[in-house]
Amino acid sequence: MKLDFQVIIYYTARILMGLAALMVIPLITALFFQEWNIALDFLIGIFLSLITAYTLTLITSSEAYKSKLSWVDGLVAVTVAWLLGMILAAVPYYLSGFYGSFLDATFDVMSGLTTTGLVLIQDLDHVPYGINMWRHLLSFLGGQGMVVLALTFLFRDISGAFKLYVGEAKDEQLLPNAKNTARVIWFISIIYLLIGTFIFWVAGLYIGLSPLRSFFHGLWVFMAAWSTGGFAPQSQNILYYHSTLYELVTVLFFTVGSFNFALHYTIWRANRREIFRNLEVISFFITVNLLFSFTAGGLAQSDVYTSFWDIFRKGYYHLISGHTTTGFMTVYASQFQGWSDLALLGLIISMLFGASACSTAGGFKALRIGIIWHTLIREVKRVINPERAVVTEKFHHLRDVILEERHMRSALLVVILYITTFTITTVASVASGYPLIHSMFEAASATGNVGLSIGVVAPSMPGLLKVLYILVMWVGRLEFMAVLAGVAFIIETLRRK
Amino acid sequence: MKRLIKLTIGFVFMCYFTGWITHPRLVLAAPVSSTDLLGYGSKYQGKLIKFEGEVVGDLMKRGEYTWVPVSDGLNTIGIWAPSSYAEKIKYTGSYRYRGDMVVISGIFHETCPQHGGELDIHAKSLEIKQRGYRISYPLNRFRIFCAGILGFFSLILFLANRFRARNLS
């Protein structure tokens, strides 16, 4: 076997070991609540993951252990790990009996890992603790990244770790070393997990949940909020709690969760002013409020809600939930169908825009929106200034940056790829017989890894469309490059043969 | 003919005094499905309806009232019921329990003015149709066997990896 293949397989195996280790948490949860059959499902999942990981390790040569990762190797390793991880993580789901098919189970795994939040699980109100723990844990893991987890706990200092890290669409190096960067990301997330779970637990007690239920609901809803995932332990999602307070707490944590990890790190290092100067934050808040005017206008137009407070509570909640790519809902999917097209358009655009780069969020990312805006400003300046004038444009993201061609090229390329993916998904949904606006809504939700649903995603949807949605969520989360590298690698390998 | 007119007038008066005519709400005798309530909410807005299903999840007490989530097997709808009604409920649906089956009579709101535009039902009455029960799940012997076999193979492969790593070092 060629060495580059072996390197990819070796690192994939290490990431799968991390996944197996993670399954111990829902296993313990199932044992604690005496869900014996569910515990067995997780044991089977753990053993299958370990068998796969150990087999992959055995078939690699000793050179693979020591060889340096190339960019392509890193990107392909991430792609393969995500695909294999999806299949193995779906085993406990499928065995639990809450899914119509193995495809549905893999759909929900990918939805969790990509922090999307679209679901095909059935009878969610009767789902055991073990499965609910696994659902939210996958979402939490997906927010930080499978590779980030593996880098933190499983790898010794490896050369080229940064390439694995970038493969998961994270390109901010908080520290010079990728392993330490991964550790900082997990450190930030764990601190927030402790604070967030406590706040949700108190809020849960206040709204009438029992202490134990309040703790688990708090833990799970925090995981889904922080990772901008959008899963919830009950079928009514956040509507289940019937509480403005609980909604406010979710807004707080999914907004904070949608911020760049580098921004968190900068603020933690006592640079509080960064939050007011950062291009991503400014861009995000401008687009949120601009798009809310669409949604609010649309809701006022459609007479769905009678008071301004209702328009604000429902409209703003779903808009910010969509914009941060969380996907928490306080209405039923079918109720979106009563919203006017203008209101839905506001949500569709917000879902595509997304939140911060190097965060748990999806979508175009606020930084790219900001860069495109500055590009437009620069071009306008060029037109109005004399030809000989040297026009420069600056933006502030952690530091002052002079806008260069590479920034523009990279931002525009990713945005074009997102729009292309969104268009293909919309066309596929329309071809499957769904109305255009519904297709656009669900396509934006899958492409931006959001999770708001108008009702297209359901166990009854065509199998091919489920497969397409899985692919779309996957490429959306990895921001295309890792997947494109994987495809190019396969084509190149076949050509050489 | 006159007799028929008299009978009709008498019937109208009877309806008026019993509140059937002046009452703005329509009483629906048959239970409405959640699919109908979600799909055609405006049709039922403000009307007295019957909703039947299993109590699931948590009873969330809010002072004099309690939120009771009720699922008809297709969707779960929040019922805003006086706490005295909620006290009748013994079992709520979860993995371990089948919740009490209840029949709710109440006012349906597609967008409730009292609860921030939420879709809910304000209960006027709550009857227990069937008591819930604990569900027992017999241990799946085949899965124990599978887990055992897979565990054995995992151990073999783990030891093989350890052996190989030792040789390499």
XYZ file of C-alpha atoms in Angstrom:
666
model
C 0.000 0.000 0.000
C 1.275 3.485 -0.848
C 2.554 5.581 2.023
C 0.133 8.507 1.623
C -2.756 6.034 1.873
C -1.236 4.590 5.001
C -0.781 7.987 6.622
C -4.430 8.799 5.950
C -5.561 5.440 7.350
C -3.362 5.800 10.446
C -4.746 9.213 11.397
C -8.298 8.139 10.561
C -7.875 5.218 12.961
C -6.745 7.536 15.752
C -9.771 9.770 15.272
C -12.071 6.713 15.387
C -10.501 5.677 18.700
C -11.556 9.052 20.035
C -15.100 8.372 18.869
C -15.092 4.988 20.628
C -13.870 6.622 23.838
C -16.639 9.195 23.598
C -19.317 6.468 23.419
C -18.434 5.558 26.998
C -20.339 8.653 28.215
C -23.765 7.591 26.838
C -22.945 4.024 27.910
C -22.518 5.195 31.526
C -25.693 7.290 31.214
C -27.658 4.258 29.999
C -26.270 2.124 32.846
C -27.134 4.834 35.398
C -30.762 4.881 34.242
C -30.857 1.061 33.971
C -31.449 1.126 30.223
C -29.738 -2.229 29.780
C -30.525 -2.835 26.111
C -29.412 0.685 25.228
C -26.174 0.082 27.153
C -25.635 -3.042 25.043
C -26.187 -0.983 21.881
C -23.398 1.360 22.971
C -21.111 -1.530 23.854
C -21.613 -2.899 20.348
C -20.918 0.563 18.933
C -17.728 0.923 20.988
C -16.409 -2.515 20.016
C -17.168 -1.976 16.324
C -15.355 1.376 16.421
C -12.349 -0.183 18.172
C -12.236 -3.138 15.764
C -12.287 -0.712 12.810
C -9.624 1.539 14.365
C -7.309 -1.334 15.393
C -7.671 -3.077 12.027
C -6.808 0.149 10.214
C -3.780 0.626 12.498
C -2.596 -2.941 11.875
C -2.651 -2.594 8.099
C -0.440 0.497 8.155
C 3.333 0.255 8.059
C 5.639 1.579 10.749
C 6.637 4.458 8.465
C 3.132 5.882 8.612
C 3.590 6.529 12.340
C 6.505 8.823 11.722
C 5.847 10.351 8.338
C 4.851 13.972 7.999
C 1.323 14.858 6.947
C 0.953 16.696 3.674
C -1.947 19.112 3.114
C -3.829 16.578 0.987
C -3.232 13.785 3.523
C -4.622 15.944 6.329
C -7.719 16.967 4.408
C -8.435 13.438 3.147
C -7.889 11.938 6.623
C -10.523 14.315 8.011
C -12.934 13.462 5.183
C -12.540 9.703 5.657
C -12.744 9.996 9.467
C -15.997 11.926 9.220
C -17.532 9.357 6.847
C -16.455 6.317 8.858
C -17.310 8.113 12.094
C -20.803 8.796 10.798
C -21.402 5.103 10.045
C -20.019 3.858 13.372
C -21.764 6.500 15.475
C -25.056 5.521 13.831
C -24.878 1.939 15.148
C -26.310 2.685 18.640
C -28.913 4.958 17.057
C -30.115 2.248 14.703
C -30.082 -0.529 17.305
C -32.187 1.594 19.678
C -35.206 1.171 17.394
C -36.055 4.866 17.136
C -35.092 5.120 13.463
C -36.896 3.871 10.396
C -33.682 2.781 8.678
C -29.912 2.846 9.011
C -29.886 5.711 6.504
C -32.087 7.738 8.867
C -29.675 6.984 11.697
C -26.654 8.122 9.659
C -28.594 11.243 8.665
C -29.052 12.171 12.315
C -25.394 11.455 13.106
C -24.246 13.725 10.289
C -26.794 16.299 11.387
C -25.326 16.150 14.896
C -21.658 16.152 13.908
C -22.173 19.037 11.508
C -24.200 20.844 14.216
C -27.125 21.091 11.818
C -30.030 19.886 13.926
C -32.370 18.456 11.297
C -33.801 15.182 12.627
C -35.319 11.960 11.367
C -35.634 10.345 14.804
C -39.112 9.041 15.583
C -41.057 9.181 18.842
C -38.519 11.559 20.393
C -40.659 11.998 23.513
C -39.966 8.367 24.479
C -36.255 8.335 23.686
C -34.029 6.941 26.480
C -31.459 9.008 28.355
C -28.552 7.140 26.768
C -29.617 7.965 23.210
C -30.421 11.566 24.098
C -26.982 11.899 25.669
C -25.384 10.529 22.484
C -27.403 12.888 20.264
C -26.319 15.976 22.168
C -22.784 14.784 22.725
C -22.328 14.299 18.968
C -23.593 17.819 18.472
C -21.204 19.167 21.115
C -18.311 17.203 19.632
C -19.213 18.416 16.156
C -19.121 22.013 17.340
C -15.530 21.720 18.515
C -14.593 19.149 15.872
C -13.767 15.454 15.945
C -10.210 16.220 14.893
C -9.866 18.869 17.593
C -10.859 16.216 20.137
C -8.364 13.723 18.721
C -5.595 16.327 18.628
C -6.286 17.189 22.255
C -6.295 13.726 23.747
C -4.969 11.152 21.322
C -2.017 12.511 19.429
C 1.397 13.239 20.712
C 3.039 16.228 19.037
C 2.708 15.365 15.387
C 4.185 17.185 12.507
C 1.512 18.595 10.259
C -1.252 18.538 12.917
C -2.344 21.935 11.675
C -3.342 20.342 8.369
C -5.749 18.018 10.145
C -7.088 20.967 12.111
C -7.654 23.039 8.956
C -9.408 20.076 7.372
C -12.261 20.685 9.792
C -12.682 24.244 8.498
C -10.861 25.848 11.393
C -7.980 28.039 10.356
C -7.399 30.290 13.348
C -4.299 29.268 15.258
C -4.788 30.567 18.776
C -1.359 29.290 19.769
C 1.682 28.428 17.631
C 1.034 24.714 18.084
C -2.115 23.046 16.666
C -2.346 20.618 19.571
C -2.321 23.468 22.093
C -4.840 25.372 19.976
C -7.120 22.325 20.123
C -6.656 22.182 23.890
C -7.591 25.850 24.255
C -10.753 25.271 22.183
C -11.772 22.401 24.457
C -10.837 24.343 27.570
C -13.059 27.261 26.517
C -15.911 24.877 25.684
C -15.683 22.917 28.948
C -15.667 26.103 31.053
C -18.765 27.324 29.219
C -20.312 23.858 29.585
C -20.053 24.074 33.376
C -21.373 27.645 33.550
C -24.077 27.061 30.940
C -25.374 23.816 32.405
C -25.683 25.462 35.823
C -27.624 28.447 34.404
C -29.920 26.153 32.413
C -30.405 23.956 35.483
C -31.535 26.959 37.558
C -33.788 28.156 34.717
C -35.225 24.644 34.439
C -36.041 24.537 38.150
C -37.677 27.953 37.851
C -39.981 26.786 35.042
C -41.111 23.692 36.929
C -38.771 20.856 35.938
C -37.629 18.409 38.603
C -33.974 18.778 39.718
C -32.755 15.668 37.844
C -34.711 16.391 34.680
C -33.689 20.022 34.858
C -30.027 19.022 35.030
C -30.170 16.727 32.014
C -32.325 19.084 29.975
C -29.927 21.880 30.916
C -26.868 19.871 29.949
C -28.339 18.766 26.627
C -29.854 22.103 25.644
C -26.586 23.828 26.546
C -24.620 21.372 24.379
C -26.982 22.015 21.482
C -26.915 25.779 22.025
C -23.166 26.181 22.448
C -22.452 24.016 19.418
C -25.202 25.848 17.486
C -26.633 22.387 16.893
C -30.330 22.783 17.544
C -31.131 19.333 18.916
C -33.463 19.188 21.906
C -34.548 16.303 24.129
C -38.274 16.645 23.320
C -40.145 16.713 20.014
C -41.400 20.264 20.567
C -37.823 21.529 20.650
C -37.595 24.767 22.695
C -41.369 25.361 22.488
C -41.632 22.499 25.013
C -40.484 24.787 27.844
C -43.055 27.562 27.225
C -40.730 30.068 28.796
C -39.326 33.426 27.732
C -36.570 32.982 30.318
C -35.473 29.635 28.872
C -35.558 31.096 25.363
C -33.405 34.050 26.486
C -30.835 31.708 28.014
C -30.679 29.701 24.791
C -30.213 32.934 22.792
C -27.381 33.976 25.106
C -25.489 30.715 24.725
C -26.025 30.061 21.047
C -24.983 33.635 20.249
C -21.845 33.304 22.367
C -21.272 29.840 20.878
C -21.425 31.254 17.371
C -18.485 33.586 18.035
C -15.003 32.814 16.777
C -12.878 30.773 19.216
C -10.070 33.247 18.568
C -12.373 36.056 19.709
C -13.204 34.130 22.892
C -9.506 33.598 23.518
C -8.711 37.280 22.902
C -11.458 38.400 25.286
C -10.300 35.862 27.884
C -6.891 37.436 27.665
C -8.505 40.676 28.882
C -8.830 42.393 25.502
C -12.531 43.294 26.035
C -12.552 46.012 23.360
C -12.058 43.472 20.593
C -15.742 42.540 20.669
C -16.711 46.097 19.628
C -14.098 46.373 16.875
C -14.148 42.906 15.365
C -15.345 42.750 11.770
C -17.186 39.467 12.326
C -19.166 40.783 15.285
C -20.049 44.052 13.522
C -21.002 42.253 10.304
C -23.101 39.713 12.250
C -25.083 42.306 14.197
C -25.708 44.473 11.130
C -27.037 41.542 9.087
C -29.111 40.195 12.000
C -30.921 43.488 12.441
C -31.249 44.119 8.713
C -32.750 40.698 8.116
C -35.021 41.013 11.144
C -36.676 43.942 9.385
C -37.489 41.494 6.528
C -38.888 38.883 8.878
C -40.777 41.334 11.087
C -42.224 43.098 8.029
C -43.231 39.755 6.571
C -44.898 38.628 9.790
C -46.758 41.927 10.116
C -47.848 41.503 6.495
C -49.128 37.957 6.981
C -51.164 38.721 10.147
C -49.931 35.541 11.801
C -49.217 37.277 15.091
C -51.437 39.978 16.503
C -49.085 41.928 18.774
C -45.628 43.417 18.231
C -44.320 41.399 21.193
C -45.398 38.136 19.518
C -43.798 39.218 16.225
C -40.606 40.114 18.065
C -40.521 36.988 20.226
C -41.159 34.557 17.370
C -39.529 36.512 14.558
C -36.341 37.543 16.328
C -35.888 34.174 18.017
C -36.032 32.256 14.757
C -34.007 34.818 12.883
C -31.135 34.775 15.361
C -31.480 31.014 15.709
C -31.121 30.776 11.927
C -28.358 33.359 11.672
C -26.209 31.689 14.311
C -27.023 28.418 12.462
C -28.450 26.910 15.639
C -31.890 25.851 14.504
C -33.761 25.954 17.817
C -37.474 26.369 17.177
C -40.398 27.664 19.218
C -42.950 26.984 16.485
C -43.934 23.771 14.718
C -42.389 23.184 11.295
C -45.806 23.373 9.652
C -46.421 26.812 11.201
C -43.631 28.291 9.053
C -45.898 27.565 6.108
C -48.233 30.270 7.411
C -45.438 32.864 7.385
C -45.290 35.188 4.379
C -42.605 34.700 1.723
C -40.869 37.895 2.872
C -40.576 36.578 6.431
C -39.251 33.256 5.124
C -36.817 35.054 2.813
C -35.338 36.841 5.825
C -34.819 33.462 7.488
C -33.389 31.846 4.329
C -30.799 34.608 3.852
C -29.883 34.570 7.546
C -29.365 30.792 7.430
C -27.058 31.135 4.453
C -25.083 34.007 5.984
C -24.336 32.119 9.206
C -22.068 33.319 12.003
C -18.341 33.386 12.739
C -15.456 31.527 11.171
C -13.541 29.090 13.412
C -16.622 28.683 15.586
C -19.303 26.051 15.980
C -21.453 27.785 13.348
C -21.951 27.176 9.626
C -22.943 29.268 6.612
C -20.936 31.785 4.556
C -19.559 33.217 7.835
C -19.714 36.837 8.951
C -16.016 37.376 8.238
C -16.510 36.568 4.546
C -19.584 38.804 4.366
C -17.465 41.567 5.910
C -14.574 40.957 3.492
C -16.941 41.043 0.507
C -18.366 44.342 1.820
C -14.868 45.823 2.181
C -14.025 44.564 -1.325
C -17.032 46.450 -2.639
C -15.907 49.590 -0.772
C -12.397 49.230 -2.202
C -13.685 48.874 -5.753
C -15.893 51.959 -5.328
C -12.855 53.884 -4.024
C -10.867 52.749 -7.043
C -13.521 54.078 -9.391
C -13.787 57.500 -7.761
C -10.039 57.997 -7.191
C -7.489 58.892 -9.893
C -6.005 55.903 -11.724
C -2.566 56.405 -10.208
C -3.842 56.465 -6.661
C -2.965 53.482 -4.492
C -6.186 52.392 -2.833
C -5.953 50.287 0.307
C -8.743 48.980 2.463
C -8.332 47.754 6.014
C -10.479 45.640 8.266
C -10.106 44.649 11.899
C -10.204 40.986 12.837
C -8.162 40.407 16.014
C -5.694 42.857 14.481
C -5.733 45.421 11.672
C -5.479 43.629 8.346
C -4.918 45.162 4.912
C -7.356 43.681 2.434
C -5.489 41.593 -0.136
C -6.447 39.701 -3.264
C -6.133 36.339 -1.464
C -8.710 37.412 1.156
C -11.185 38.362 -1.549
C -10.527 35.272 -3.645
C -10.914 32.906 -0.719
C -14.095 34.599 0.583
C -15.749 34.738 -2.831
C -14.796 31.147 -3.689
C -16.394 29.714 -0.545
C -19.518 31.876 -0.913
C -19.894 30.769 -4.546
C -19.539 27.116 -3.490
C -22.195 27.601 -0.791
C -24.597 29.236 -3.260
C -23.987 26.437 -5.777
C -24.680 23.781 -3.136
C -27.806 25.615 -1.990
C -29.052 25.832 -5.601
C -28.438 22.139 -6.327
C -30.234 21.117 -3.117
C -33.170 23.398 -3.883
C -33.498 21.978 -7.399
C -33.345 18.404 -6.059
C -36.090 19.144 -3.507
C -38.299 20.802 -6.131
C -37.721 17.829 -8.441
C -38.858 15.556 -5.605
C -42.172 17.381 -5.539
C -41.740 19.931 -2.749
C -42.841 23.574 -3.218
C -40.097 26.044 -4.181
C -40.094 28.190 -1.039
C -40.109 25.060 1.175
C -37.241 23.612 -0.851
C -35.250 26.845 -0.550
C -35.871 27.002 3.188
C -34.751 23.439 3.872
C -31.821 23.699 1.428
C -30.573 26.833 3.205
C -30.977 25.057 6.520
C -28.914 22.044 5.407
C -26.272 24.079 3.518
C -25.726 26.462 6.418
C -25.852 23.623 9.009
C -28.803 25.311 10.706
C -31.627 22.911 11.528
C -34.732 25.066 11.178
C -37.287 22.987 9.281
C -40.411 23.783 7.333
C -41.338 20.127 7.119
C -39.432 18.787 4.113
C -37.043 16.740 6.275
C -39.111 13.859 7.579
C -38.710 10.074 7.738
C -41.017 9.857 4.711
C -38.782 11.975 2.442
C -37.186 10.146 -0.532
C -34.023 8.163 0.250
C -31.963 9.903 -2.430
C -32.865 13.277 -0.993
C -31.732 12.073 2.443
C -28.373 11.067 0.929
C -28.078 14.468 -0.769
C -28.847 16.256 2.497
C -26.176 14.192 4.281
C -23.630 15.237 1.643
C -24.731 18.853 1.778
C -24.477 19.019 5.580
C -21.052 17.387 5.372
C -19.550 19.681 2.719
C -21.163 22.684 4.394
C -19.505 21.880 7.694
C -16.065 21.068 6.278
C -16.353 24.112 3.994
C -15.719 22.136 0.826
C -11.930 22.074 0.832
C -11.490 18.794 2.727
C -14.170 17.054 0.676
C -12.844 18.458 -2.612
C -9.351 17.315 -1.615
C -10.765 13.853 -0.906
C -12.494 13.667 -4.273
C -9.351 14.951 -6.052
C -7.241 12.385 -4.183
C -9.486 9.515 -5.314
C -9.526 10.743 -8.942
C -5.744 11.163 -8.929
C -5.277 7.675 -7.463
C -7.525 6.126 -10.096
C -5.740 7.995 -12.874
C -2.360 6.704 -11.721
C -3.682 3.154 -11.925
C -96.510 25.342 9.304
C -97.288 27.668 12.233
C -96.464 24.836 14.579
C -93.137 24.347 12.862
C -92.375 28.078 13.152
C -93.289 27.988 16.864
C -91.083 24.970 17.393
C -88.224 26.666 15.576
C -88.612 29.882 17.626
C -88.797 27.803 20.805
C -85.652 25.931 19.824
C -83.849 29.207 19.063
C -84.811 30.611 22.478
C -83.677 27.422 24.184
C -80.363 27.663 22.350
C -80.012 31.302 23.355
C -80.601 30.667 27.064
C -78.312 27.670 27.166
C -75.679 29.789 25.480
C -75.342 27.700 22.317
C -76.007 30.571 19.950
C -74.512 33.635 21.582
C -71.447 31.652 22.556
C -68.746 32.507 19.991
C -67.198 29.060 20.195
C -68.193 25.907 18.481
C -68.199 22.776 20.562
C -66.624 19.899 18.634
C -67.691 16.541 19.950
C -65.078 14.401 18.198
C -61.398 14.748 19.116
C -59.320 16.748 16.650
C -55.961 15.347 15.510
C -52.764 17.334 16.014
C -52.196 17.244 12.244
C -55.453 19.127 11.724
C -54.639 21.596 14.494
C -51.198 22.335 13.054
C -52.264 22.292 9.418
C -55.557 24.185 9.698
C -55.039 26.130 12.912
C -57.017 29.177 11.843
C -60.109 27.003 11.417
C -60.026 26.027 15.097
C -58.707 29.336 16.512
C -60.580 30.255 19.702
C -62.888 27.266 19.501
C -63.654 24.713 22.143
C -62.160 21.448 20.952
C -61.423 17.961 22.201
C -57.878 16.644 22.042
C -56.891 13.136 22.998
C -53.460 11.695 23.632
C -50.710 10.528 25.941
C -49.130 12.801 28.536
C -45.392 12.888 27.794
C -42.293 14.444 29.337
C -42.646 16.812 32.275
C -45.530 18.525 34.020
C -44.268 22.075 34.448
C -46.104 23.783 37.297
C -46.460 27.557 36.977
C -48.392 28.657 40.043
C -52.103 27.972 39.643
C -51.563 26.404 36.236
C -49.414 23.641 34.797
C -48.097 22.948 31.317
C -49.086 19.412 30.315
C -47.470 18.128 27.081
C -49.875 15.756 25.327
C -48.990 13.688 22.253
C -51.535 12.039 19.976
C -48.756 9.955 18.419
C -48.105 12.457 15.635
C -47.281 15.700 17.445
C -47.071 16.958 20.989
C -49.147 19.968 21.994
C -48.785 22.020 25.171
C -51.907 22.062 27.334
C -52.308 24.967 29.769
C -54.338 23.390 32.532
C -55.277 24.330 36.108
C -52.882 22.574 38.476
C -55.800 20.692 40.035
C -56.306 18.904 36.676
C -52.630 18.070 36.401
C -52.723 16.440 39.836
C -54.906 13.682 38.360
C -52.015 12.618 36.139
C -49.937 9.778 37.540
C -47.682 8.706 34.666
C -45.967 10.785 32.002
C -44.581 9.129 28.886
C -40.863 8.412 28.630
C -38.658 5.465 27.666
C -39.607 3.690 30.887
C -43.303 4.630 31.080
C -46.364 4.829 28.896
C -48.038 8.037 30.022
C -51.684 8.426 31.034
C -54.064 8.734 28.102
C -56.136 11.873 28.592
C -59.051 13.607 26.909
C -58.809 17.387 26.977
C -61.624 19.794 26.305
C -60.302 23.276 25.854
C -59.907 26.432 23.828
C -57.430 26.083 20.975
C -55.073 28.950 20.128
C -53.030 28.886 16.969
C -51.221 31.934 18.339
C -52.022 32.359 21.998
C -52.235 36.023 23.087
C -51.438 35.029 26.683
C -48.363 32.961 25.835
C -46.389 35.009 23.348
C -48.012 33.638 20.216
C -47.520 29.958 21.044
C -49.781 27.240 19.712
C -51.563 25.740 22.709
C -54.815 24.544 24.231
C -56.259 26.075 27.404
C -57.968 23.179 29.162
C -61.539 23.459 30.402
C -61.601 19.835 31.470
C -59.196 16.912 31.640
C -60.273 13.295 31.896
C -58.066 10.278 32.365
C -59.068 7.833 29.665
C -56.518 5.162 30.480
C -53.879 4.937 33.175
C -50.267 4.722 32.087
C -47.928 1.921 33.097
C -44.287 0.982 33.418
C -42.769 -0.613 30.317
C -40.442 -3.536 30.855
C -37.751 -4.317 28.327
C -36.519 -7.896 28.523
C -32.756 -8.151 28.145
C -31.842 -8.887 24.540
C -29.781 -12.096 24.689
C -28.711 -11.908 21.054
C -27.188 -8.466 21.661
C -25.338 -9.762 24.718
C -23.884 -12.490 22.490
C -22.947 -9.933 19.771
C -21.336 -7.603 22.316
C -19.365 -10.532 23.750
C -18.063 -11.661 20.346
C -17.161 -8.104 19.308
C -15.517 -7.459 22.679
C -13.390 -10.567 22.243
C -12.243 -9.465 18.759
C -11.517 -5.961 20.070
C -9.292 -7.448 22.763
C -7.435 -9.642 20.256
C -6.805 -6.670 17.954
C -5.775 -4.471 20.877
C -3.210 -7.035 22.005
C -1.973 -7.442 18.420
C -1.463 -3.681 18.213
C 0.347 -3.611 21.552
C 2.601 -6.461 20.460
C 3.393 -4.688 17.211
C 4.070 -1.369 18.936
C 6.479 -3.083 21.329
C 8.339 -4.700 18.448
C 8.595 -1.365 16.644
C 9.946 0.436 19.686
